[in-house]
Coordinates of C-alpha atoms in Angstrom, one line a residue:
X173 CA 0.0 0.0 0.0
X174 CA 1.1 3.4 -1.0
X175 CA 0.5 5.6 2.4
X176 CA 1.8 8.5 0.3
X177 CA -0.7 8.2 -2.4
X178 CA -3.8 7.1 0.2
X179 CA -3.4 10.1 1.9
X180 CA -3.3 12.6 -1.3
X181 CA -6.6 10.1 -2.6
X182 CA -8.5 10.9 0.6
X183 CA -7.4 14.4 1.1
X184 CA -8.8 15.5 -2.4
X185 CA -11.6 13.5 -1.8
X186 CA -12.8 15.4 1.3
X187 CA -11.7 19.0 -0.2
X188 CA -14.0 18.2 -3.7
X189 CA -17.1 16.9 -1.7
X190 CA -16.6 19.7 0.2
X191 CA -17.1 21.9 -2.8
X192 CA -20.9 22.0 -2.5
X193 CA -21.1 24.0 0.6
X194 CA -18.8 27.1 -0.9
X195 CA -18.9 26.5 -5.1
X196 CA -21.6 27.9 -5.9
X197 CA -21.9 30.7 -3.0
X198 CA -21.3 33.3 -5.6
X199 CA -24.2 32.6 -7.7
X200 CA -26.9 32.7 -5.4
X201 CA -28.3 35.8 -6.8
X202 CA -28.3 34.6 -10.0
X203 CA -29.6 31.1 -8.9
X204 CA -32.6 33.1 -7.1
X205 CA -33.5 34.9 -10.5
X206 CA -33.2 32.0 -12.3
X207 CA -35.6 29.6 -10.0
X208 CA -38.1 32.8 -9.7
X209 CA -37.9 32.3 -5.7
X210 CA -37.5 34.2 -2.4
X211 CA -33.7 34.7 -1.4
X212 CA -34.4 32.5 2.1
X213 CA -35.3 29.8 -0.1
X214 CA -32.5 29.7 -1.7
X215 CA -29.9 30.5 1.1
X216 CA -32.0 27.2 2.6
X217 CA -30.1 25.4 -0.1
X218 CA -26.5 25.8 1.8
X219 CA -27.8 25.5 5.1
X220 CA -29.6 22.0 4.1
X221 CA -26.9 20.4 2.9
X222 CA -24.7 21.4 6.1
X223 CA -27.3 20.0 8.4
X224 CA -27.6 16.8 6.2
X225 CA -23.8 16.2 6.3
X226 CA -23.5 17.4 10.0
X227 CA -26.3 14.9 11.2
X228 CA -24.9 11.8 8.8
X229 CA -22.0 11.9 10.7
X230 CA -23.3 10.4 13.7
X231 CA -25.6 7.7 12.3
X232 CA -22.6 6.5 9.6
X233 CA -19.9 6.5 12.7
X234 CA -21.0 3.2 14.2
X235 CA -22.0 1.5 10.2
X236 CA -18.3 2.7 9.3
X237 CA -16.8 1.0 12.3
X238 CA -18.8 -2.5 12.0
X239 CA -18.9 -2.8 8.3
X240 CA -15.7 -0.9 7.4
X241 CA -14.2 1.9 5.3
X242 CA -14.3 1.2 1.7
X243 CA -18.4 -0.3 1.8
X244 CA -19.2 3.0 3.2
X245 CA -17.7 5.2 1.6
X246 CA -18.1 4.1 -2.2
X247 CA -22.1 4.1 -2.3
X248 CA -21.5 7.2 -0.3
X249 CA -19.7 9.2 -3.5
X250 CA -22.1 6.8 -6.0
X251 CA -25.4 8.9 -4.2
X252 CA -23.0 12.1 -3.9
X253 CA -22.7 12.1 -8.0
X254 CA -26.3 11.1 -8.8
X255 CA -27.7 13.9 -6.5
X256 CA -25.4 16.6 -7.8
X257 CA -26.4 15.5 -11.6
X258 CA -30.0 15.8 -9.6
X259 CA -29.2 19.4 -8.8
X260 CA -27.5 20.3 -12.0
X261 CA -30.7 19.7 -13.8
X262 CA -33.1 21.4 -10.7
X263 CA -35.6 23.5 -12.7
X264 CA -37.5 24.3 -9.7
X265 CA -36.5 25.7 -6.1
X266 CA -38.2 22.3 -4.4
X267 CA -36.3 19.4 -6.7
X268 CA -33.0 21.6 -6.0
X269 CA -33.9 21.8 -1.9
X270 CA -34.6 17.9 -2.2
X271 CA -31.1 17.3 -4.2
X272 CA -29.1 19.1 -1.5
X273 CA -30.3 17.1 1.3
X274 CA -29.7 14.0 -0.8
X275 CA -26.1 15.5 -2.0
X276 CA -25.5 16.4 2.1
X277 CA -25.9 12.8 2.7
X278 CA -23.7 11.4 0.0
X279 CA -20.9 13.6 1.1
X280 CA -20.9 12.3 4.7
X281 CA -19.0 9.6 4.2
X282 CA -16.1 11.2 2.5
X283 CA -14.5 13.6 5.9
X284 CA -15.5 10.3 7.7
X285 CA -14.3 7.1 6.0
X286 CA -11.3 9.4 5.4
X287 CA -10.0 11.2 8.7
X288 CA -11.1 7.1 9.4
X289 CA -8.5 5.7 7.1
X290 CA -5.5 7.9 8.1
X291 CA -6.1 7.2 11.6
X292 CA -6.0 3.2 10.3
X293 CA -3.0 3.1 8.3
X294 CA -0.6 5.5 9.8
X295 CA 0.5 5.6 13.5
X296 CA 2.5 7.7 15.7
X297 CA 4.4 10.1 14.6
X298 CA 3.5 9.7 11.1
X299 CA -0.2 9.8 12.2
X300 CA -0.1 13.4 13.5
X301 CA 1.9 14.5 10.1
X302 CA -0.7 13.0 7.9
X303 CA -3.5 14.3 9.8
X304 CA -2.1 17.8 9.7
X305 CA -1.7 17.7 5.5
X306 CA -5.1 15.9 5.4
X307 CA -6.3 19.2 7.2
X308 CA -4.1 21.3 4.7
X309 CA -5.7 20.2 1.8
X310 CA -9.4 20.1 3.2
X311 CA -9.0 23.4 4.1
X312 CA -8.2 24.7 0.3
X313 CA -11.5 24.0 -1.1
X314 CA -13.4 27.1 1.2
X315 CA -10.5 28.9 -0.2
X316 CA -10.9 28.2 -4.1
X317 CA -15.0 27.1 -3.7
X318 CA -15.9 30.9 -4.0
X319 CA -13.4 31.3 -7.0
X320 CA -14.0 28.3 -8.7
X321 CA -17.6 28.6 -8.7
X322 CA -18.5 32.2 -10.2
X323 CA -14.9 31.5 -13.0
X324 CA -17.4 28.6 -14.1
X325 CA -20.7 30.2 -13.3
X326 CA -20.1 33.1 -15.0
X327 CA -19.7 31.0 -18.3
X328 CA -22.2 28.4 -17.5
X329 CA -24.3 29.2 -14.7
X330 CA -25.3 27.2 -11.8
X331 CA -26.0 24.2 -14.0
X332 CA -22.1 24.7 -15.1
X333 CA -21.2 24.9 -11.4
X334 CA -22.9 21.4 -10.3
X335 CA -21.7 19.7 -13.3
X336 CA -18.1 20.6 -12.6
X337 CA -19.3 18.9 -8.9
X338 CA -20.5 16.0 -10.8
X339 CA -16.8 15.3 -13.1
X340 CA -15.1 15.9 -10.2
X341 CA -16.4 13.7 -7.5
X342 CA -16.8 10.8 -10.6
X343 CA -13.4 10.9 -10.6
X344 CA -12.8 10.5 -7.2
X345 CA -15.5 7.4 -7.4
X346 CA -13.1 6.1 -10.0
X347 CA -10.5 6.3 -7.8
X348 CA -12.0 5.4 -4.7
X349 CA -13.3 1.9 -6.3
X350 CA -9.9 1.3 -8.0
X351 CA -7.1 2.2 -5.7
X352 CA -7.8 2.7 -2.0
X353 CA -8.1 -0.6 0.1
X354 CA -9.9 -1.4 3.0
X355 CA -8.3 -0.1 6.1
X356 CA -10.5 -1.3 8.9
X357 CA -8.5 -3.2 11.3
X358 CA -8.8 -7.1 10.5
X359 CA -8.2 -7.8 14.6
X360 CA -10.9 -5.5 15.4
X361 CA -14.5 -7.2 15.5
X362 CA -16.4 -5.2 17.6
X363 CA -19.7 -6.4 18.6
X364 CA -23.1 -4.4 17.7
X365 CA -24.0 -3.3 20.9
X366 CA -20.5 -1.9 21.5
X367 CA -21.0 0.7 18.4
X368 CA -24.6 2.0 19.7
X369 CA -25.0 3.7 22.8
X370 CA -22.4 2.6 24.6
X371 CA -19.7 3.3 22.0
X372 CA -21.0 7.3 22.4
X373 CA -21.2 7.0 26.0
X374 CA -17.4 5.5 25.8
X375 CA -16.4 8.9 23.7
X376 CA -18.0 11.3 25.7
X377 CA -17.3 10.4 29.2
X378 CA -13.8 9.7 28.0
X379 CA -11.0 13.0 28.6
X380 CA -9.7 12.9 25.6
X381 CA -12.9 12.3 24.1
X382 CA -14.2 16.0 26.4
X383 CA -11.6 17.6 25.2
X384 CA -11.5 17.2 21.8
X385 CA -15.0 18.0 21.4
X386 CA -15.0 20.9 23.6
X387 CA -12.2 22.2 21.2
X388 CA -13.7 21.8 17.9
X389 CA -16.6 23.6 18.3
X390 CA -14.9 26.4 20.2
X391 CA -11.8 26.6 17.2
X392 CA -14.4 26.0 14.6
X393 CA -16.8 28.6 15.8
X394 CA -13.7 31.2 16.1
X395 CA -12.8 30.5 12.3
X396 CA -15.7 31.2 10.9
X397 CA -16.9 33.5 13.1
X398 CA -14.0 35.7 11.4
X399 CA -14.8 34.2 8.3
X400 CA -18.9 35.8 8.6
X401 CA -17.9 38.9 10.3
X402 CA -14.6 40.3 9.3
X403 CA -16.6 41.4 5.3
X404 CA -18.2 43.6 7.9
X405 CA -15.8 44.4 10.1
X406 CA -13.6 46.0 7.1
X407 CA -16.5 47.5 5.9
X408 CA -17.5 48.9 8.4
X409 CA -14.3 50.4 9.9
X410 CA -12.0 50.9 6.8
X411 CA -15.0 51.3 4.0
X412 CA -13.2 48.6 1.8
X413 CA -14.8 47.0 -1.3
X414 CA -15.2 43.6 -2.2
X415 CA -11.6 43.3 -3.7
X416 CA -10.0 44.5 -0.9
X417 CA -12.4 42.1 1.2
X418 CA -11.8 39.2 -0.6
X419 CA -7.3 39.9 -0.4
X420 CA -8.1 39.8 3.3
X421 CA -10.1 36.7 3.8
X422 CA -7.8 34.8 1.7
X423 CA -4.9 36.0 3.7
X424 CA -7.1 34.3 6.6
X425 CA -6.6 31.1 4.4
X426 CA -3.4 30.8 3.3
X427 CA -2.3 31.7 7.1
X428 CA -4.3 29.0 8.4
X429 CA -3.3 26.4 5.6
X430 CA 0.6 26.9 6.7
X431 CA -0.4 26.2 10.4
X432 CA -2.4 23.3 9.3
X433 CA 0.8 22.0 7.2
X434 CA 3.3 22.9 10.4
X435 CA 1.1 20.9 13.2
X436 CA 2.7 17.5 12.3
X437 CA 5.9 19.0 12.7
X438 CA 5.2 20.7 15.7
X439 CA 3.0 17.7 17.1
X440 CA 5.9 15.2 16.8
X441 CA 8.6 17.4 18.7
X442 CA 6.6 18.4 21.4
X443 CA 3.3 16.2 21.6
X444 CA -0.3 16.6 20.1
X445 CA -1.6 17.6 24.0
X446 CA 1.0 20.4 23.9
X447 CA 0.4 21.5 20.5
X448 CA -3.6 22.0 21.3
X449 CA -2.8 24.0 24.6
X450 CA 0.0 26.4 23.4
X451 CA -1.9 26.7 19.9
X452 CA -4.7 27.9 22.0
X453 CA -2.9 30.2 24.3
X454 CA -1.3 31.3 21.1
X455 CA -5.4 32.5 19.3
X456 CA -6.1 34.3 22.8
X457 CA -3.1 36.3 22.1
X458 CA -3.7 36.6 18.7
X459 CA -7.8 38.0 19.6
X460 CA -6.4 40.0 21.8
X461 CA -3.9 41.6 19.7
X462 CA -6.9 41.5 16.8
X463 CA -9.0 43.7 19.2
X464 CA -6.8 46.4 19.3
X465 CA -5.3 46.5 16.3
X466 CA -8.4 45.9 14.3
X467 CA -9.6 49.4 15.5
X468 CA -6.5 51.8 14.9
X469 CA -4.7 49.9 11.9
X470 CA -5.5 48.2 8.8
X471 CA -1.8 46.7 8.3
X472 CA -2.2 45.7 12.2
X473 CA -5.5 44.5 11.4
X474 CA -4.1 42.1 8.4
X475 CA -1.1 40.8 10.7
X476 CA -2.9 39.8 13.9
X477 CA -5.7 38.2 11.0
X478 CA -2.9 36.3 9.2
X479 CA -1.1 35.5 13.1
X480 CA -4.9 34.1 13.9
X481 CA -5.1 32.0 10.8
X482 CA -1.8 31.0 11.8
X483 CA -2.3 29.5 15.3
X484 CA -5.8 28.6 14.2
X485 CA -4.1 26.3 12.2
X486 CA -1.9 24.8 14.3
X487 CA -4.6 23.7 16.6
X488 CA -7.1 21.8 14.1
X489 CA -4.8 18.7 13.0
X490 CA -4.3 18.1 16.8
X491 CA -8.1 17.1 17.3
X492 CA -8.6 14.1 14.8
X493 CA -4.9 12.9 15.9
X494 CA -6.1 12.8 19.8
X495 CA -9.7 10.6 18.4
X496 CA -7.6 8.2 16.4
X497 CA -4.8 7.5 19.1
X498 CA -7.6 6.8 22.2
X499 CA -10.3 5.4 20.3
X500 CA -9.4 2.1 17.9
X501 CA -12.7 -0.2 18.2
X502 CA -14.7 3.3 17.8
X503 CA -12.6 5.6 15.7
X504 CA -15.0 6.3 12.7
X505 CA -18.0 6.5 15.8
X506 CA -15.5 9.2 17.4
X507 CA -14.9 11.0 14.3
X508 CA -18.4 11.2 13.5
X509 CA -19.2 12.8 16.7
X510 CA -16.1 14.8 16.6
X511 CA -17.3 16.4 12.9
X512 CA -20.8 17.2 14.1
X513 CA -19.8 19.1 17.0
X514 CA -17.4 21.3 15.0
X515 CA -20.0 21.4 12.2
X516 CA -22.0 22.6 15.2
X517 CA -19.4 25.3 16.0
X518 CA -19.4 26.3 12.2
X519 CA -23.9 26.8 12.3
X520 CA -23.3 28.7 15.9
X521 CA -20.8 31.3 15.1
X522 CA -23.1 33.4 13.1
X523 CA -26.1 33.1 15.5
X524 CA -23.6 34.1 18.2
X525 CA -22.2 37.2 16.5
X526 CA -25.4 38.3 14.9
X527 CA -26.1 39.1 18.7
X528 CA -22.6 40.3 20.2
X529 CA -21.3 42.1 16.9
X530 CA -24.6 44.9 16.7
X531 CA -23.9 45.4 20.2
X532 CA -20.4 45.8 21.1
X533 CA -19.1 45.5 17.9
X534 CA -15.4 44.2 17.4
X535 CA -14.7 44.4 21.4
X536 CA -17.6 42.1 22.5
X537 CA -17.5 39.7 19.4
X538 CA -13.5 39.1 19.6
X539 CA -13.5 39.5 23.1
X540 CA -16.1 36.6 23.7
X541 CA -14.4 34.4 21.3
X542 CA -10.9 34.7 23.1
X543 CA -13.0 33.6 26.7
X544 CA -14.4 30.7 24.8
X545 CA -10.5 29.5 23.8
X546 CA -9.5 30.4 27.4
X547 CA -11.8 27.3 28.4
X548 CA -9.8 24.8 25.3
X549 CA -6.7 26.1 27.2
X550 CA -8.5 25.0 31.2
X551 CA -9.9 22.0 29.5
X552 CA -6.8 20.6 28.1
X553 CA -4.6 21.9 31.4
X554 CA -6.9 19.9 33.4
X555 CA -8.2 16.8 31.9
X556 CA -5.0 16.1 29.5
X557 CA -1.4 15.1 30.7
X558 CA 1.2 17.8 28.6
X559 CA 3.5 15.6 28.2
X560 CA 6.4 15.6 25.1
X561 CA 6.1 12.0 23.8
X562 CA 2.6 11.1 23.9
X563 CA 2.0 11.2 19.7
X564 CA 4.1 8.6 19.2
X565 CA 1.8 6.1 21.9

């Protein structure tokens, strides 16, 4: 088995399923003139297809871990590629609503089966490296989604946009069926009561387990709390058009791509426990620093943003690297659970900020996010030994 190519296989798989929640974000106007509906309608069609994926996690985490990797995962992309055809050829508001849900569930397997696999073939310190460039390359697709999407719906339209979806994700089918193996441990039988109730209980009255999830939704709900509010932010403060806007945001990206890539470095000299807690001491500064600067300097604005991204970055390899080191009989269950929660963080940070940001704008939004780290930092201090070796265990 080529661990080399596996990893690259599964990482591209992730990033192109996770196309359909960013591609086609920039034709949404369009897509509302088109359908002849209400613009809540069709904003519905991006939050359906999150909730669908978010809530397939936990019901495919105990299938994945009694029936293994490869059976999941290929009928997964096979319903992924029939329901974006489906919503390529939507001519109504209702067939595309119903073709999101379907496409949601289709794409659960992919993040699953393959933060799953890694965890199964690589161990150690090797482990914590792969999971950090799995991360790396998940993380391009909100970065190039936008772009991608209005390059080929501005020549094509939505219908353009979803069939690009379609070739793409065919391909990774292709490969899927083809070249990845099976991966679920052949020592590993758990039995079926194991992977229900108690399998869930196991994970979440389990440290690790506490900590993990407590951190993804908090760093998840940070991200993309700058990644809803900093348009407005820069707006607001600095009067900056949409250019400008977008040179920021991808700054965000890049920044946080490059922390993403150095965790497995950083993880296997000084521990994955270490990494989370200094990563997170590292964002409160980083807030902190945001707060000020954000209010009396653009350039101060764009460093503390990129320094964010940064440490951000750092953090997110750690918690799929914790799951699959604690949890072996339950590892896809765990990162099922693990991806709703920080899909949960994603859905909460604009509810959050919608209410902090109108009244105490960049002070009480920022300022409530870094108290929300400070609890990663307790959690991890507490529950977690810092110790230097414990990545390669």
């Amino acid at each position: 088995m080529n661990k080399r190519r596996l990893l690259f296989i599964l990482g591209i798989s992730a990033a192109i399923v996770s196309l359909a929640q960013s591609l086609y974000i920039p034709l949404l106007p369009d897509l509302q003139q088109d359908l002849n509906t209400s613009l809540h309608l069709v904003n519905l069609t991006v939050t359906l297809f999150t909730v669908a994926m978010a809530t397939m996690q936990i019901i495919l985490g105990p299938i994945v871990d009694r029936n293994g990797r490869k059976k999941i995962l290929v009928p997964g992309i096979i319903i992924y590629v029939i329901a974006t055809i489906g919503c390529m050829f939507s001519g109504s508001i209702e067939m595309l609503l119903i073709f999101r849900v379907i496409q949601g569930i289709g794409a659960s397997s992919v993040p699953l089966v393959a933060a799953t696999m890694i965890g199964d073939v690589f161990e150690g310190k090797e482990r914590a490296e792969s999971m950090a460039t799995y991360q790396m390359i998940l993380g391009i697709s909100p970065a190039v989604g936008p772009l991608i999407g209005g390059i080929i719906g501005s020549q094509f339209g939505y219908t353009g946009t979803f069939g690009f979806a379609a070739v793409s994700a065919l391909l990774i089918l292709i490969a899927a069926i083809f070249i990845l193996p099976e991966t679920k441990p052949v020592n590993i039988k758990p039995t079926g009561t194991r992977l229900g109730l108690k399998a869930f209980g196991k994970i979440l009255g389990n440290k690790t387990g506490v900590v993990v999830l407590l951190s993804g939704f908090i760093m998840y709900d940070v991200f993309y709390t700058f990644i809803v509010f900093l348009p407005t932010i820069l707006q607001t403060k600095y009067a900056l058009g949409a250019a400008s806007i977008g040179f920021f945001s991808l700054a965000l990206m890049i920044f946080n791509l490059v922390g993403s890539k150095m965790s497995g470095s950083l993880q296997t000299r000084i521990g994955s426990v270490r990494t989370l807690f200094w990563a997170g001491i590292m964002t409160i500064v980083s807030l902190v620093i945001f707060i000020f600067a954000a209010d009396y300097s653009l350039i101060g604005l764009l460093l503390s943003l990129m320094l964010t991204g940064f440490v951000m970055g750092l953090a997110t390899p750690v918690m799929p690297t914790l799951l699959s080191s604690e949890f072996v009989e339950e590892r896809a269950t765990a990162m099922g659970v693990y991806n709703f929660v920080r899909y949960l963080g994603m859905a909460t940070a604009p509810l959050i900020g919608s209410f902090l940001y109108p009244l105490g704008n960049i002070q009480l939004l920022i300022g409530i996010t870094a108290l929300l780290v400070v609890m990663v930092v307790f959690a991890t201090n507490r529950l977690l030994p810092i110790k230097k070796a414990e990545v390669t265990n």
